[in-house]
Amino acid sequence: MLYHVKMDVKIPLDMPKETADAIKATEKAYSQELQRQGKWRHLWRISGQYANISIFDVDNHEELHTILQGLPLYPYMSLEITPLNRHPSSIKEDDS
């Protein structure tokens, strides 16, 4: 199942820089491993925002929920999640 996920990150302004940097480093490693596994298909930064648009390819809602809750920045995020379905007018034979 494919999902479009918009992630807005709001790290508290009073968080020590060292703490924020450590969380971001852990987040980067976690997200890159999910990308290597093919679970996190696409990742785009939204210009001018601390936000991204991502496409996930997972088995079900529960797997997506587990992955998102595993993000080290999850406690500082607001998420918008949209399940995606193939459009009948698409000329592609797959979802790549």
PDB file of C-alpha atoms in Angstrom:
ATOM      1  CA  MET A   1       0.000   0.000   0.000  1.00  0.00           C
ATOM      2  CA  LEU A   2       1.244   3.459  -0.880  1.00  0.00           C
ATOM      3  CA  TYR A   3       0.834   6.455   1.407  1.00  0.00           C
ATOM      4  CA  HIS A   4       1.507  10.153   0.918  1.00  0.00           C
ATOM      5  CA  VAL A   5       2.722  11.548   4.250  1.00  0.00           C
ATOM      6  CA  LYS A   6       3.338  15.227   5.005  1.00  0.00           C
ATOM      7  CA  MET A   7       5.488  15.739   8.085  1.00  0.00           C
ATOM      8  CA  ASP A   8       5.752  19.124   9.801  1.00  0.00           C
ATOM      9  CA  VAL A   9       8.464  19.247  12.471  1.00  0.00           C
ATOM     10  CA  LYS A  10       8.395  21.653  15.411  1.00  0.00           C
ATOM     11  CA  ILE A  11      11.366  21.094  17.699  1.00  0.00           C
ATOM     12  CA  PRO A  12      10.922  23.084  20.926  1.00  0.00           C
ATOM     13  CA  LEU A  13      12.969  26.289  20.869  1.00  0.00           C
ATOM     14  CA  ASP A  14      14.304  25.548  24.351  1.00  0.00           C
ATOM     15  CA  MET A  15      15.690  22.118  23.400  1.00  0.00           C
ATOM     16  CA  PRO A  16      19.492  22.111  23.756  1.00  0.00           C
ATOM     17  CA  LYS A  17      21.242  22.104  20.375  1.00  0.00           C
ATOM     18  CA  GLU A  18      23.217  18.967  21.280  1.00  0.00           C
ATOM     19  CA  THR A  19      19.983  17.094  22.046  1.00  0.00           C
ATOM     20  CA  ALA A  20      18.334  18.258  18.819  1.00  0.00           C
ATOM     21  CA  ASP A  21      21.421  17.330  16.785  1.00  0.00           C
ATOM     22  CA  ALA A  22      21.511  13.830  18.320  1.00  0.00           C
ATOM     23  CA  ILE A  23      17.809  13.263  17.560  1.00  0.00           C
ATOM     24  CA  LYS A  24      18.289  14.469  13.973  1.00  0.00           C
ATOM     25  CA  ALA A  25      21.269  12.144  13.447  1.00  0.00           C
ATOM     26  CA  THR A  26      19.295   9.158  14.734  1.00  0.00           C
ATOM     27  CA  GLU A  27      16.335  10.191  12.551  1.00  0.00           C
ATOM     28  CA  LYS A  28      18.570  10.367   9.469  1.00  0.00           C
ATOM     29  CA  ALA A  29      19.971   6.868  10.045  1.00  0.00           C
ATOM     30  CA  TYR A  30      16.477   5.435  10.662  1.00  0.00           C
ATOM     31  CA  SER A  31      14.992   7.075   7.562  1.00  0.00           C
ATOM     32  CA  GLN A  32      17.883   6.009   5.344  1.00  0.00           C
ATOM     33  CA  GLU A  33      17.538   2.394   6.479  1.00  0.00           C
ATOM     34  CA  LEU A  34      13.804   2.490   5.659  1.00  0.00           C
ATOM     35  CA  GLN A  35      14.702   3.906   2.232  1.00  0.00           C
ATOM     36  CA  ARG A  36      17.179   1.071   1.626  1.00  0.00           C
ATOM     37  CA  GLN A  37      14.450  -1.427   2.576  1.00  0.00           C
ATOM     38  CA  GLY A  38      12.071   0.149   0.046  1.00  0.00           C
ATOM     39  CA  LYS A  39       9.555   1.148   2.730  1.00  0.00           C
ATOM     40  CA  TRP A  40      10.271   4.891   2.405  1.00  0.00           C
ATOM     41  CA  ARG A  41      10.072   5.290  -1.377  1.00  0.00           C
ATOM     42  CA  HIS A  42      10.424   9.050  -1.807  1.00  0.00           C
ATOM     43  CA  LEU A  43      11.467  11.921   0.441  1.00  0.00           C
ATOM     44  CA  TRP A  44      11.201  15.582  -0.577  1.00  0.00           C
ATOM     45  CA  ARG A  45      11.905  18.690   1.487  1.00  0.00           C
ATOM     46  CA  ILE A  46       9.324  21.474   1.300  1.00  0.00           C
ATOM     47  CA  SER A  47      11.200  24.664   0.506  1.00  0.00           C
ATOM     48  CA  GLY A  48      11.164  27.242   3.276  1.00  0.00           C
ATOM     49  CA  GLN A  49       9.669  24.891   5.867  1.00  0.00           C
ATOM     50  CA  TYR A  50      10.927  22.310   8.326  1.00  0.00           C
ATOM     51  CA  ALA A  51       8.668  19.799   6.625  1.00  0.00           C
ATOM     52  CA  ASN A  52       8.726  17.037   4.034  1.00  0.00           C
ATOM     53  CA  ILE A  53       6.516  15.088   1.699  1.00  0.00           C
ATOM     54  CA  SER A  54       7.166  11.367   1.637  1.00  0.00           C
ATOM     55  CA  ILE A  55       5.807   8.288  -0.106  1.00  0.00           C
ATOM     56  CA  PHE A  56       5.773   5.075   1.918  1.00  0.00           C
ATOM     57  CA  ASP A  57       5.237   1.589   0.505  1.00  0.00           C
ATOM     58  CA  VAL A  58       4.107  -0.683   3.339  1.00  0.00           C
ATOM     59  CA  ASP A  59       1.852  -3.698   3.821  1.00  0.00           C
ATOM     60  CA  ASN A  60      -0.909  -1.991   5.814  1.00  0.00           C
ATOM     61  CA  HIS A  61      -1.975   0.906   8.039  1.00  0.00           C
ATOM     62  CA  GLU A  62      -0.477  -0.713  11.117  1.00  0.00           C
ATOM     63  CA  GLU A  63       2.978  -1.023   9.544  1.00  0.00           C
ATOM     64  CA  LEU A  64       2.916   2.639   8.559  1.00  0.00           C
ATOM     65  CA  HIS A  65       1.800   3.600  12.062  1.00  0.00           C
ATOM     66  CA  THR A  66       4.648   1.584  13.605  1.00  0.00           C
ATOM     67  CA  ILE A  67       7.230   3.125  11.263  1.00  0.00           C
ATOM     68  CA  LEU A  68       6.034   6.662  11.923  1.00  0.00           C
ATOM     69  CA  GLN A  69       5.959   6.176  15.688  1.00  0.00           C
ATOM     70  CA  GLY A  70       9.528   4.894  15.454  1.00  0.00           C
ATOM     71  CA  LEU A  71      10.765   8.205  14.041  1.00  0.00           C
ATOM     72  CA  PRO A  72      12.890   9.938  16.676  1.00  0.00           C
ATOM     73  CA  LEU A  73      11.289  13.270  15.701  1.00  0.00           C
ATOM     74  CA  TYR A  74       7.765  11.797  15.940  1.00  0.00           C
ATOM     75  CA  PRO A  75       6.977  13.552  19.259  1.00  0.00           C
ATOM     76  CA  TYR A  76       7.655  16.888  17.538  1.00  0.00           C
ATOM     77  CA  MET A  77       5.691  16.218  14.331  1.00  0.00           C
ATOM     78  CA  SER A  78       2.260  16.834  12.988  1.00  0.00           C
ATOM     79  CA  LEU A  79       1.348  14.400  10.215  1.00  0.00           C
ATOM     80  CA  GLU A  80      -1.107  14.365   7.328  1.00  0.00           C
ATOM     81  CA  ILE A  81      -1.512  10.873   5.862  1.00  0.00           C
ATOM     82  CA  THR A  82      -3.278  10.031   2.613  1.00  0.00           C
ATOM     83  CA  PRO A  83      -3.630   6.449   1.319  1.00  0.00           C
ATOM     84  CA  LEU A  84      -2.990   6.277  -2.431  1.00  0.00           C
ATOM     85  CA  ASN A  85      -4.618   4.110  -5.099  1.00  0.00           C
ATOM     86  CA  ARG A  86      -3.707   3.611  -8.720  1.00  0.00           C
ATOM     87  CA  HIS A  87      -5.552   5.982 -11.029  1.00  0.00           C
ATOM     88  CA  PRO A  88      -7.310   4.286 -13.960  1.00  0.00           C
ATOM     89  CA  SER A  89      -5.974   6.913 -16.386  1.00  0.00           C
ATOM     90  CA  SER A  90      -2.315   6.300 -15.454  1.00  0.00           C
ATOM     91  CA  ILE A  91      -0.194   5.187 -18.399  1.00  0.00           C
ATOM     92  CA  LYS A  92       2.293   3.415 -16.130  1.00  0.00           C
ATOM     93  CA  GLU A  93       2.016  -0.331 -15.630  1.00  0.00           C
ATOM     94  CA  ASP A  94       3.341  -0.133 -12.065  1.00  0.00           C
ATOM     95  CA  ASP A  95       3.641   2.451  -9.294  1.00  0.00           C
ATOM     96  CA  SER A  96       7.314   3.322  -9.817  1.00  0.00           C
TER      97      SER A  96
END
